[in-house]
Amino acid sequence: PLPWPPWDEEGDDDDDDGRERSPEDPFQNARELAQKVVQFDTEIADATLDLDKLQQDPFGMYNPTNINTLKAELSQINFPDYFSMFTPRTRVVITYKPYPNSLSEILKKTPADVIEAYLVVRASLEYAPNLGRTTEAWKAVRTLQETLYGLKPGVFGECSQFCMTRVDIALGFGTGRYFVNQTFPGKSREKATQVIDNIIDAFERSLRHIEWMDAMLNQVLGAMSAETQGTEVRCLETA
């Protein structure tokens, strides 16, 4: 928002645009708050595990934890209420075990206005690209993207491609129904179903020859493949 009324008190420091600044100037406060948000985000990033270790150690990433234990380590977030919106569960898997406690310590020392600004920024970065190109929020996020990703200023992709991407993100496999209707007319649907069955059958047979896999894991993967088969076939049948 633009500061109003204009600041004209004597003794204020001048800024780059030549206007005098007041200690209560929203522009100055926004700059200071932005620096604190960046520092807050940096601390969160430092508390996470390195990406190289995440990708190279899948077993180390699997850390089943009781929800009450997670709540005790990160008390600022009410995890039982959050997970109650999903399938009932008592355990969750944590990728990096020290992270909840580290995040809790960061939240304890961070002022509330910084956390609020951080959440507003995250929401803006997520949803501002959906706005029109003439809006200030869209322009701000686009400028940031150009700086971070080295995009050429003023060069945008096709609007149709952007819309298709957003639809795919929102609907996922639901959009596949229209693809199936055009690609698999008549008996070709039966052939496609047979191809899916053959792939899943080959996958299930290969599981029996993996030496390091125990019987329980083998059974779980077999059940998952059967469920996947049912989902794929239903997609073809309902298309």
PDB file of C-alpha atoms in Angstrom:
ATOM      1  CA  PRO A   1       0.000   0.000   0.000  1.00  0.00           C
ATOM      2  CA  LEU A   2       1.123   3.563  -0.693  1.00  0.00           C
ATOM      3  CA  PRO A   3       2.004   5.592   2.418  1.00  0.00           C
ATOM      4  CA  TRP A   4      -0.509   8.302   3.159  1.00  0.00           C
ATOM      5  CA  PRO A   5      -0.299  11.149   3.992  1.00  0.00           C
ATOM      6  CA  PRO A   6       3.072  11.818   2.329  1.00  0.00           C
ATOM      7  CA  TRP A   7       5.909  11.930   4.817  1.00  0.00           C
ATOM      8  CA  ASP A   8       7.424  15.391   4.999  1.00  0.00           C
ATOM      9  CA  GLU A   9       8.799  15.599   8.524  1.00  0.00           C
ATOM     10  CA  GLU A  10      12.180  17.260   8.834  1.00  0.00           C
ATOM     11  CA  GLY A  11      15.165  15.169   9.688  1.00  0.00           C
ATOM     12  CA  ASP A  12      14.048  11.975   8.003  1.00  0.00           C
ATOM     13  CA  ASP A  13      16.532  10.076   5.910  1.00  0.00           C
ATOM     14  CA  ASP A  14      16.252  10.289   2.131  1.00  0.00           C
ATOM     15  CA  ASP A  15      15.742   7.127   0.127  1.00  0.00           C
ATOM     16  CA  ASP A  16      16.768   6.238  -3.403  1.00  0.00           C
ATOM     17  CA  ASP A  17      13.720   7.918  -4.941  1.00  0.00           C
ATOM     18  CA  GLY A  18      14.437  11.236  -3.171  1.00  0.00           C
ATOM     19  CA  ARG A  19      11.430  11.060  -0.854  1.00  0.00           C
ATOM     20  CA  GLU A  20      11.958  11.559   2.849  1.00  0.00           C
ATOM     21  CA  ARG A  21      11.305   8.537   4.989  1.00  0.00           C
ATOM     22  CA  SER A  22       9.505   8.327   8.320  1.00  0.00           C
ATOM     23  CA  PRO A  23      10.244   5.598  10.873  1.00  0.00           C
ATOM     24  CA  GLU A  24       6.668   4.486  10.330  1.00  0.00           C
ATOM     25  CA  ASP A  25       6.944   4.473   6.535  1.00  0.00           C
ATOM     26  CA  PRO A  26       5.310   1.266   5.221  1.00  0.00           C
ATOM     27  CA  PHE A  27       7.904   1.038   2.449  1.00  0.00           C
ATOM     28  CA  GLN A  28      10.767   0.980   4.931  1.00  0.00           C
ATOM     29  CA  ASN A  29       8.944  -1.422   7.235  1.00  0.00           C
ATOM     30  CA  ALA A  30       8.257  -3.747   4.305  1.00  0.00           C
ATOM     31  CA  ARG A  31      11.944  -3.827   3.358  1.00  0.00           C
ATOM     32  CA  GLU A  32      12.988  -4.660   6.893  1.00  0.00           C
ATOM     33  CA  LEU A  33      10.287  -7.309   7.212  1.00  0.00           C
ATOM     34  CA  ALA A  34      11.318  -8.826   3.877  1.00  0.00           C
ATOM     35  CA  GLN A  35      14.895  -9.204   5.114  1.00  0.00           C
ATOM     36  CA  LYS A  36      13.636 -10.954   8.238  1.00  0.00           C
ATOM     37  CA  VAL A  37      11.469 -13.281   6.150  1.00  0.00           C
ATOM     38  CA  VAL A  38      14.483 -14.232   4.018  1.00  0.00           C
ATOM     39  CA  GLN A  39      16.504 -14.889   7.163  1.00  0.00           C
ATOM     40  CA  PHE A  40      13.676 -16.995   8.579  1.00  0.00           C
ATOM     41  CA  ASP A  41      13.429 -19.015   5.371  1.00  0.00           C
ATOM     42  CA  THR A  42      17.208 -19.491   5.368  1.00  0.00           C
ATOM     43  CA  GLU A  43      17.142 -20.867   8.904  1.00  0.00           C
ATOM     44  CA  ILE A  44      14.420 -23.335   7.941  1.00  0.00           C
ATOM     45  CA  ALA A  45      16.454 -24.449   4.928  1.00  0.00           C
ATOM     46  CA  ASP A  46      19.558 -24.910   7.089  1.00  0.00           C
ATOM     47  CA  ALA A  47      17.562 -27.109   9.468  1.00  0.00           C
ATOM     48  CA  THR A  48      16.623 -29.547   6.703  1.00  0.00           C
ATOM     49  CA  LEU A  49      18.724 -32.415   5.449  1.00  0.00           C
ATOM     50  CA  ASP A  50      20.946 -31.870   2.413  1.00  0.00           C
ATOM     51  CA  LEU A  51      19.244 -32.807  -0.844  1.00  0.00           C
ATOM     52  CA  ASP A  52      22.126 -35.114  -1.831  1.00  0.00           C
ATOM     53  CA  LYS A  53      21.645 -37.174   1.338  1.00  0.00           C
ATOM     54  CA  LEU A  54      17.894 -37.283   0.836  1.00  0.00           C
ATOM     55  CA  GLN A  55      18.298 -38.747  -2.627  1.00  0.00           C
ATOM     56  CA  GLN A  56      21.082 -41.204  -1.751  1.00  0.00           C
ATOM     57  CA  ASP A  57      19.737 -42.684   1.476  1.00  0.00           C
ATOM     58  CA  PRO A  58      16.122 -43.843   1.043  1.00  0.00           C
ATOM     59  CA  PHE A  59      16.307 -46.062   4.132  1.00  0.00           C
ATOM     60  CA  GLY A  60      17.550 -43.196   6.288  1.00  0.00           C
ATOM     61  CA  MET A  61      14.554 -41.149   5.185  1.00  0.00           C
ATOM     62  CA  TYR A  62      12.099 -43.718   6.533  1.00  0.00           C
ATOM     63  CA  ASN A  63      11.550 -42.855  10.203  1.00  0.00           C
ATOM     64  CA  PRO A  64       8.105 -43.940  11.504  1.00  0.00           C
ATOM     65  CA  THR A  65       7.053 -41.725  14.399  1.00  0.00           C
ATOM     66  CA  ASN A  66       4.057 -41.588  16.686  1.00  0.00           C
ATOM     67  CA  ILE A  67       1.884 -38.506  16.131  1.00  0.00           C
ATOM     68  CA  ASN A  68       1.992 -37.632  19.831  1.00  0.00           C
ATOM     69  CA  THR A  69       5.780 -37.704  19.727  1.00  0.00           C
ATOM     70  CA  LEU A  70       5.765 -35.385  16.742  1.00  0.00           C
ATOM     71  CA  LYS A  71       3.363 -33.042  18.549  1.00  0.00           C
ATOM     72  CA  ALA A  72       5.648 -32.961  21.597  1.00  0.00           C
ATOM     73  CA  GLU A  73       8.674 -32.033  19.483  1.00  0.00           C
ATOM     74  CA  LEU A  74       6.800 -29.431  17.397  1.00  0.00           C
ATOM     75  CA  SER A  75       4.103 -28.140  19.734  1.00  0.00           C
ATOM     76  CA  GLN A  76       3.348 -25.040  17.626  1.00  0.00           C
ATOM     77  CA  ILE A  77       1.397 -27.206  15.158  1.00  0.00           C
ATOM     78  CA  ASN A  78      -1.637 -29.246  16.204  1.00  0.00           C
ATOM     79  CA  PHE A  79      -0.864 -32.384  14.243  1.00  0.00           C
ATOM     80  CA  PRO A  80      -3.730 -34.552  15.616  1.00  0.00           C
ATOM     81  CA  ASP A  81      -6.308 -32.050  14.358  1.00  0.00           C
ATOM     82  CA  TYR A  82      -4.523 -31.739  11.030  1.00  0.00           C
ATOM     83  CA  PHE A  83      -4.272 -35.476  10.401  1.00  0.00           C
ATOM     84  CA  SER A  84      -7.855 -36.030  11.539  1.00  0.00           C
ATOM     85  CA  MET A  85      -8.945 -34.648   8.154  1.00  0.00           C
ATOM     86  CA  PHE A  86      -7.297 -37.638   6.454  1.00  0.00           C
ATOM     87  CA  THR A  87      -7.376 -41.384   7.001  1.00  0.00           C
ATOM     88  CA  PRO A  88      -7.135 -42.119  10.759  1.00  0.00           C
ATOM     89  CA  ARG A  89      -3.571 -42.893  11.697  1.00  0.00           C
ATOM     90  CA  THR A  90      -1.331 -43.023  14.742  1.00  0.00           C
ATOM     91  CA  ARG A  91       2.044 -42.962  13.002  1.00  0.00           C
ATOM     92  CA  VAL A  92       3.679 -40.753  10.407  1.00  0.00           C
ATOM     93  CA  VAL A  93       6.967 -41.024   8.559  1.00  0.00           C
ATOM     94  CA  ILE A  94       9.549 -38.286   9.112  1.00  0.00           C
ATOM     95  CA  THR A  95      12.210 -37.774   6.479  1.00  0.00           C
ATOM     96  CA  TYR A  96      14.744 -36.156   8.815  1.00  0.00           C
ATOM     97  CA  LYS A  97      14.303 -36.863  12.534  1.00  0.00           C
ATOM     98  CA  PRO A  98      16.039 -33.712  13.961  1.00  0.00           C
ATOM     99  CA  TYR A  99      13.920 -31.405  11.789  1.00  0.00           C
ATOM    100  CA  PRO A 100      10.767 -31.093  13.980  1.00  0.00           C
ATOM    101  CA  ASN A 101      12.765 -30.072  17.044  1.00  0.00           C
ATOM    102  CA  SER A 102      14.929 -27.676  15.026  1.00  0.00           C
ATOM    103  CA  LEU A 103      11.870 -26.069  13.454  1.00  0.00           C
ATOM    104  CA  SER A 104      10.280 -25.685  16.888  1.00  0.00           C
ATOM    105  CA  GLU A 105      13.321 -23.791  18.167  1.00  0.00           C
ATOM    106  CA  ILE A 106      13.245 -21.519  15.114  1.00  0.00           C
ATOM    107  CA  LEU A 107       9.558 -20.755  15.623  1.00  0.00           C
ATOM    108  CA  LYS A 108      10.095 -19.968  19.305  1.00  0.00           C
ATOM    109  CA  LYS A 109      12.594 -17.210  18.617  1.00  0.00           C
ATOM    110  CA  THR A 110      10.896 -15.758  15.518  1.00  0.00           C
ATOM    111  CA  PRO A 111       8.437 -12.844  16.014  1.00  0.00           C
ATOM    112  CA  ALA A 112       4.829 -13.482  15.055  1.00  0.00           C
ATOM    113  CA  ASP A 113       4.800 -10.751  12.396  1.00  0.00           C
ATOM    114  CA  VAL A 114       7.707 -12.419  10.589  1.00  0.00           C
ATOM    115  CA  ILE A 115       5.956 -15.802  10.579  1.00  0.00           C
ATOM    116  CA  GLU A 116       2.761 -14.174   9.330  1.00  0.00           C
ATOM    117  CA  ALA A 117       4.634 -12.381   6.552  1.00  0.00           C
ATOM    118  CA  TYR A 118       6.363 -15.642   5.607  1.00  0.00           C
ATOM    119  CA  LEU A 119       3.018 -17.430   5.253  1.00  0.00           C
ATOM    120  CA  VAL A 120       1.625 -14.562   3.184  1.00  0.00           C
ATOM    121  CA  VAL A 121       4.653 -14.713   0.894  1.00  0.00           C
ATOM    122  CA  ARG A 122       4.338 -18.478   0.443  1.00  0.00           C
ATOM    123  CA  ALA A 123       0.651 -18.119  -0.434  1.00  0.00           C
ATOM    124  CA  SER A 124       1.450 -15.290  -2.841  1.00  0.00           C
ATOM    125  CA  LEU A 125       4.152 -17.281  -4.607  1.00  0.00           C
ATOM    126  CA  GLU A 126       1.735 -20.178  -5.004  1.00  0.00           C
ATOM    127  CA  TYR A 127      -1.360 -18.354  -6.213  1.00  0.00           C
ATOM    128  CA  ALA A 128      -0.195 -15.055  -7.726  1.00  0.00           C
ATOM    129  CA  PRO A 129       0.775 -16.735 -11.055  1.00  0.00           C
ATOM    130  CA  ASN A 130      -2.936 -17.516 -11.511  1.00  0.00           C
ATOM    131  CA  LEU A 131      -3.795 -13.814 -11.599  1.00  0.00           C
ATOM    132  CA  GLY A 132      -3.778 -11.561 -14.638  1.00  0.00           C
ATOM    133  CA  ARG A 133      -0.494 -10.190 -15.914  1.00  0.00           C
ATOM    134  CA  THR A 134      -1.550  -6.636 -15.112  1.00  0.00           C
ATOM    135  CA  THR A 135      -1.894  -7.255 -11.364  1.00  0.00           C
ATOM    136  CA  GLU A 136       0.843  -6.095  -9.012  1.00  0.00           C
ATOM    137  CA  ALA A 137       1.073  -9.486  -7.312  1.00  0.00           C
ATOM    138  CA  TRP A 138       1.657 -11.261 -10.622  1.00  0.00           C
ATOM    139  CA  LYS A 139       4.311  -8.746 -11.659  1.00  0.00           C
ATOM    140  CA  ALA A 140       6.139  -9.089  -8.337  1.00  0.00           C
ATOM    141  CA  VAL A 141       6.249 -12.886  -8.510  1.00  0.00           C
ATOM    142  CA  ARG A 142       7.257 -12.808 -12.170  1.00  0.00           C
ATOM    143  CA  THR A 143      10.148 -10.429 -11.398  1.00  0.00           C
ATOM    144  CA  LEU A 144      11.320 -12.810  -8.688  1.00  0.00           C
ATOM    145  CA  GLN A 145      11.111 -15.802 -11.042  1.00  0.00           C
ATOM    146  CA  GLU A 146      13.083 -13.957 -13.713  1.00  0.00           C
ATOM    147  CA  THR A 147      15.797 -13.186 -11.179  1.00  0.00           C
ATOM    148  CA  LEU A 148      15.981 -16.677  -9.686  1.00  0.00           C
ATOM    149  CA  TYR A 149      15.620 -18.747 -12.862  1.00  0.00           C
ATOM    150  CA  GLY A 150      17.292 -16.432 -15.357  1.00  0.00           C
ATOM    151  CA  LEU A 151      14.125 -15.976 -17.403  1.00  0.00           C
ATOM    152  CA  LYS A 152      14.105 -13.384 -20.135  1.00  0.00           C
ATOM    153  CA  PRO A 153      12.012 -10.385 -19.051  1.00  0.00           C
ATOM    154  CA  GLY A 154       8.833  -9.888 -21.034  1.00  0.00           C
ATOM    155  CA  VAL A 155       8.865 -13.341 -22.636  1.00  0.00           C
ATOM    156  CA  PHE A 156       5.941 -15.533 -21.594  1.00  0.00           C
ATOM    157  CA  GLY A 157       4.695 -18.936 -22.628  1.00  0.00           C
ATOM    158  CA  GLU A 158       1.465 -19.577 -24.472  1.00  0.00           C
ATOM    159  CA  CYS A 159      -1.624 -18.931 -22.381  1.00  0.00           C
ATOM    160  CA  SER A 160      -3.152 -22.212 -23.583  1.00  0.00           C
ATOM    161  CA  GLN A 161      -0.158 -24.188 -22.326  1.00  0.00           C
ATOM    162  CA  PHE A 162      -0.365 -22.511 -18.938  1.00  0.00           C
ATOM    163  CA  CYS A 163      -4.069 -23.304 -18.674  1.00  0.00           C
ATOM    164  CA  MET A 164      -3.527 -26.939 -19.657  1.00  0.00           C
ATOM    165  CA  THR A 165      -0.825 -27.296 -17.019  1.00  0.00           C
ATOM    166  CA  ARG A 166      -3.063 -25.879 -14.306  1.00  0.00           C
ATOM    167  CA  VAL A 167      -5.928 -28.165 -15.307  1.00  0.00           C
ATOM    168  CA  ASP A 168      -3.618 -31.172 -15.213  1.00  0.00           C
ATOM    169  CA  ILE A 169      -2.382 -30.206 -11.757  1.00  0.00           C
ATOM    170  CA  ALA A 170      -5.920 -29.737 -10.467  1.00  0.00           C
ATOM    171  CA  LEU A 171      -7.584 -32.800 -12.003  1.00  0.00           C
ATOM    172  CA  GLY A 172      -4.691 -35.193 -12.499  1.00  0.00           C
ATOM    173  CA  PHE A 173      -5.794 -38.566 -13.885  1.00  0.00           C
ATOM    174  CA  GLY A 174      -9.344 -37.253 -14.195  1.00  0.00           C
ATOM    175  CA  THR A 175      -8.392 -35.581 -17.459  1.00  0.00           C
ATOM    176  CA  GLY A 176      -7.228 -38.943 -18.802  1.00  0.00           C
ATOM    177  CA  ARG A 177     -10.844 -39.902 -19.428  1.00  0.00           C
ATOM    178  CA  TYR A 178     -10.993 -37.598 -22.433  1.00  0.00           C
ATOM    179  CA  PHE A 179      -7.707 -38.957 -23.744  1.00  0.00           C
ATOM    180  CA  VAL A 180      -8.977 -42.524 -23.435  1.00  0.00           C
ATOM    181  CA  ASN A 181     -12.199 -41.677 -25.264  1.00  0.00           C
ATOM    182  CA  GLN A 182     -10.262 -40.453 -28.292  1.00  0.00           C
ATOM    183  CA  THR A 183      -7.338 -42.885 -28.221  1.00  0.00           C
ATOM    184  CA  PHE A 184      -9.067 -46.166 -27.368  1.00  0.00           C
ATOM    185  CA  PRO A 185     -12.354 -46.355 -29.269  1.00  0.00           C
ATOM    186  CA  GLY A 186     -14.201 -49.673 -29.651  1.00  0.00           C
ATOM    187  CA  LYS A 187     -12.193 -52.881 -29.102  1.00  0.00           C
ATOM    188  CA  SER A 188      -8.900 -51.056 -28.684  1.00  0.00           C
ATOM    189  CA  ARG A 189      -9.934 -50.551 -25.056  1.00  0.00           C
ATOM    190  CA  GLU A 190      -9.791 -54.296 -24.511  1.00  0.00           C
ATOM    191  CA  LYS A 191      -6.302 -54.406 -26.011  1.00  0.00           C
ATOM    192  CA  ALA A 192      -5.159 -51.580 -23.726  1.00  0.00           C
ATOM    193  CA  THR A 193      -6.562 -53.430 -20.710  1.00  0.00           C
ATOM    194  CA  GLN A 194      -4.650 -56.550 -21.752  1.00  0.00           C
ATOM    195  CA  VAL A 195      -1.416 -54.560 -22.030  1.00  0.00           C
ATOM    196  CA  ILE A 196      -1.917 -53.247 -18.502  1.00  0.00           C
ATOM    197  CA  ASP A 197      -2.613 -56.747 -17.207  1.00  0.00           C
ATOM    198  CA  ASN A 198       0.559 -58.085 -18.837  1.00  0.00           C
ATOM    199  CA  ILE A 199       2.724 -55.337 -17.362  1.00  0.00           C
ATOM    200  CA  ILE A 200       1.388 -55.892 -13.849  1.00  0.00           C
ATOM    201  CA  ASP A 201       1.714 -59.662 -14.206  1.00  0.00           C
ATOM    202  CA  ALA A 202       5.365 -59.285 -15.247  1.00  0.00           C
ATOM    203  CA  PHE A 203       5.975 -56.990 -12.282  1.00  0.00           C
ATOM    204  CA  GLU A 204       4.440 -59.447  -9.822  1.00  0.00           C
ATOM    205  CA  ARG A 205       6.483 -62.349 -11.218  1.00  0.00           C
ATOM    206  CA  SER A 206       9.701 -60.342 -10.961  1.00  0.00           C
ATOM    207  CA  LEU A 207       9.076 -59.732  -7.261  1.00  0.00           C
ATOM    208  CA  ARG A 208       9.583 -63.424  -6.540  1.00  0.00           C
ATOM    209  CA  HIS A 209      13.180 -63.243  -7.769  1.00  0.00           C
ATOM    210  CA  ILE A 210      14.361 -60.311  -5.623  1.00  0.00           C
ATOM    211  CA  GLU A 211      16.578 -61.842  -2.945  1.00  0.00           C
ATOM    212  CA  TRP A 212      16.769 -58.924  -0.517  1.00  0.00           C
ATOM    213  CA  MET A 213      12.983 -58.511  -0.283  1.00  0.00           C
ATOM    214  CA  ASP A 214      11.298 -60.277   2.624  1.00  0.00           C
ATOM    215  CA  ALA A 215       7.939 -62.042   2.387  1.00  0.00           C
ATOM    216  CA  MET A 216       5.948 -59.251   4.052  1.00  0.00           C
ATOM    217  CA  LEU A 217       7.238 -56.536   1.730  1.00  0.00           C
ATOM    218  CA  ASN A 218       6.680 -58.816  -1.239  1.00  0.00           C
ATOM    219  CA  GLN A 219       3.068 -59.299  -0.173  1.00  0.00           C
ATOM    220  CA  VAL A 220       2.534 -55.563   0.300  1.00  0.00           C
ATOM    221  CA  LEU A 221       3.922 -54.727  -3.133  1.00  0.00           C
ATOM    222  CA  GLY A 222       1.782 -57.441  -4.674  1.00  0.00           C
ATOM    223  CA  ALA A 223      -1.323 -55.937  -3.083  1.00  0.00           C
ATOM    224  CA  MET A 224      -0.318 -52.487  -4.323  1.00  0.00           C
ATOM    225  CA  SER A 225       0.078 -53.758  -7.866  1.00  0.00           C
ATOM    226  CA  ALA A 226      -3.351 -55.397  -7.711  1.00  0.00           C
ATOM    227  CA  GLU A 227      -4.876 -52.148  -6.501  1.00  0.00           C
ATOM    228  CA  THR A 228      -3.122 -50.266  -9.301  1.00  0.00           C
ATOM    229  CA  GLN A 229      -4.475 -52.746 -11.807  1.00  0.00           C
ATOM    230  CA  GLY A 230      -8.000 -52.206 -10.553  1.00  0.00           C
ATOM    231  CA  THR A 231      -7.603 -48.453 -10.789  1.00  0.00           C
ATOM    232  CA  GLU A 232      -6.274 -48.520 -14.344  1.00  0.00           C
ATOM    233  CA  VAL A 233      -8.977 -50.903 -15.526  1.00  0.00           C
ATOM    234  CA  ARG A 234     -11.705 -48.787 -13.911  1.00  0.00           C
ATOM    235  CA  CYS A 235     -10.329 -45.732 -15.708  1.00  0.00           C
ATOM    236  CA  LEU A 236     -10.715 -47.531 -19.030  1.00  0.00           C
ATOM    237  CA  GLU A 237     -14.137 -48.907 -18.163  1.00  0.00           C
ATOM    238  CA  THR A 238     -15.575 -45.589 -17.028  1.00  0.00           C
ATOM    239  CA  ALA A 239     -14.086 -43.583 -19.886  1.00  0.00           C
TER     240      ALA A 239
END
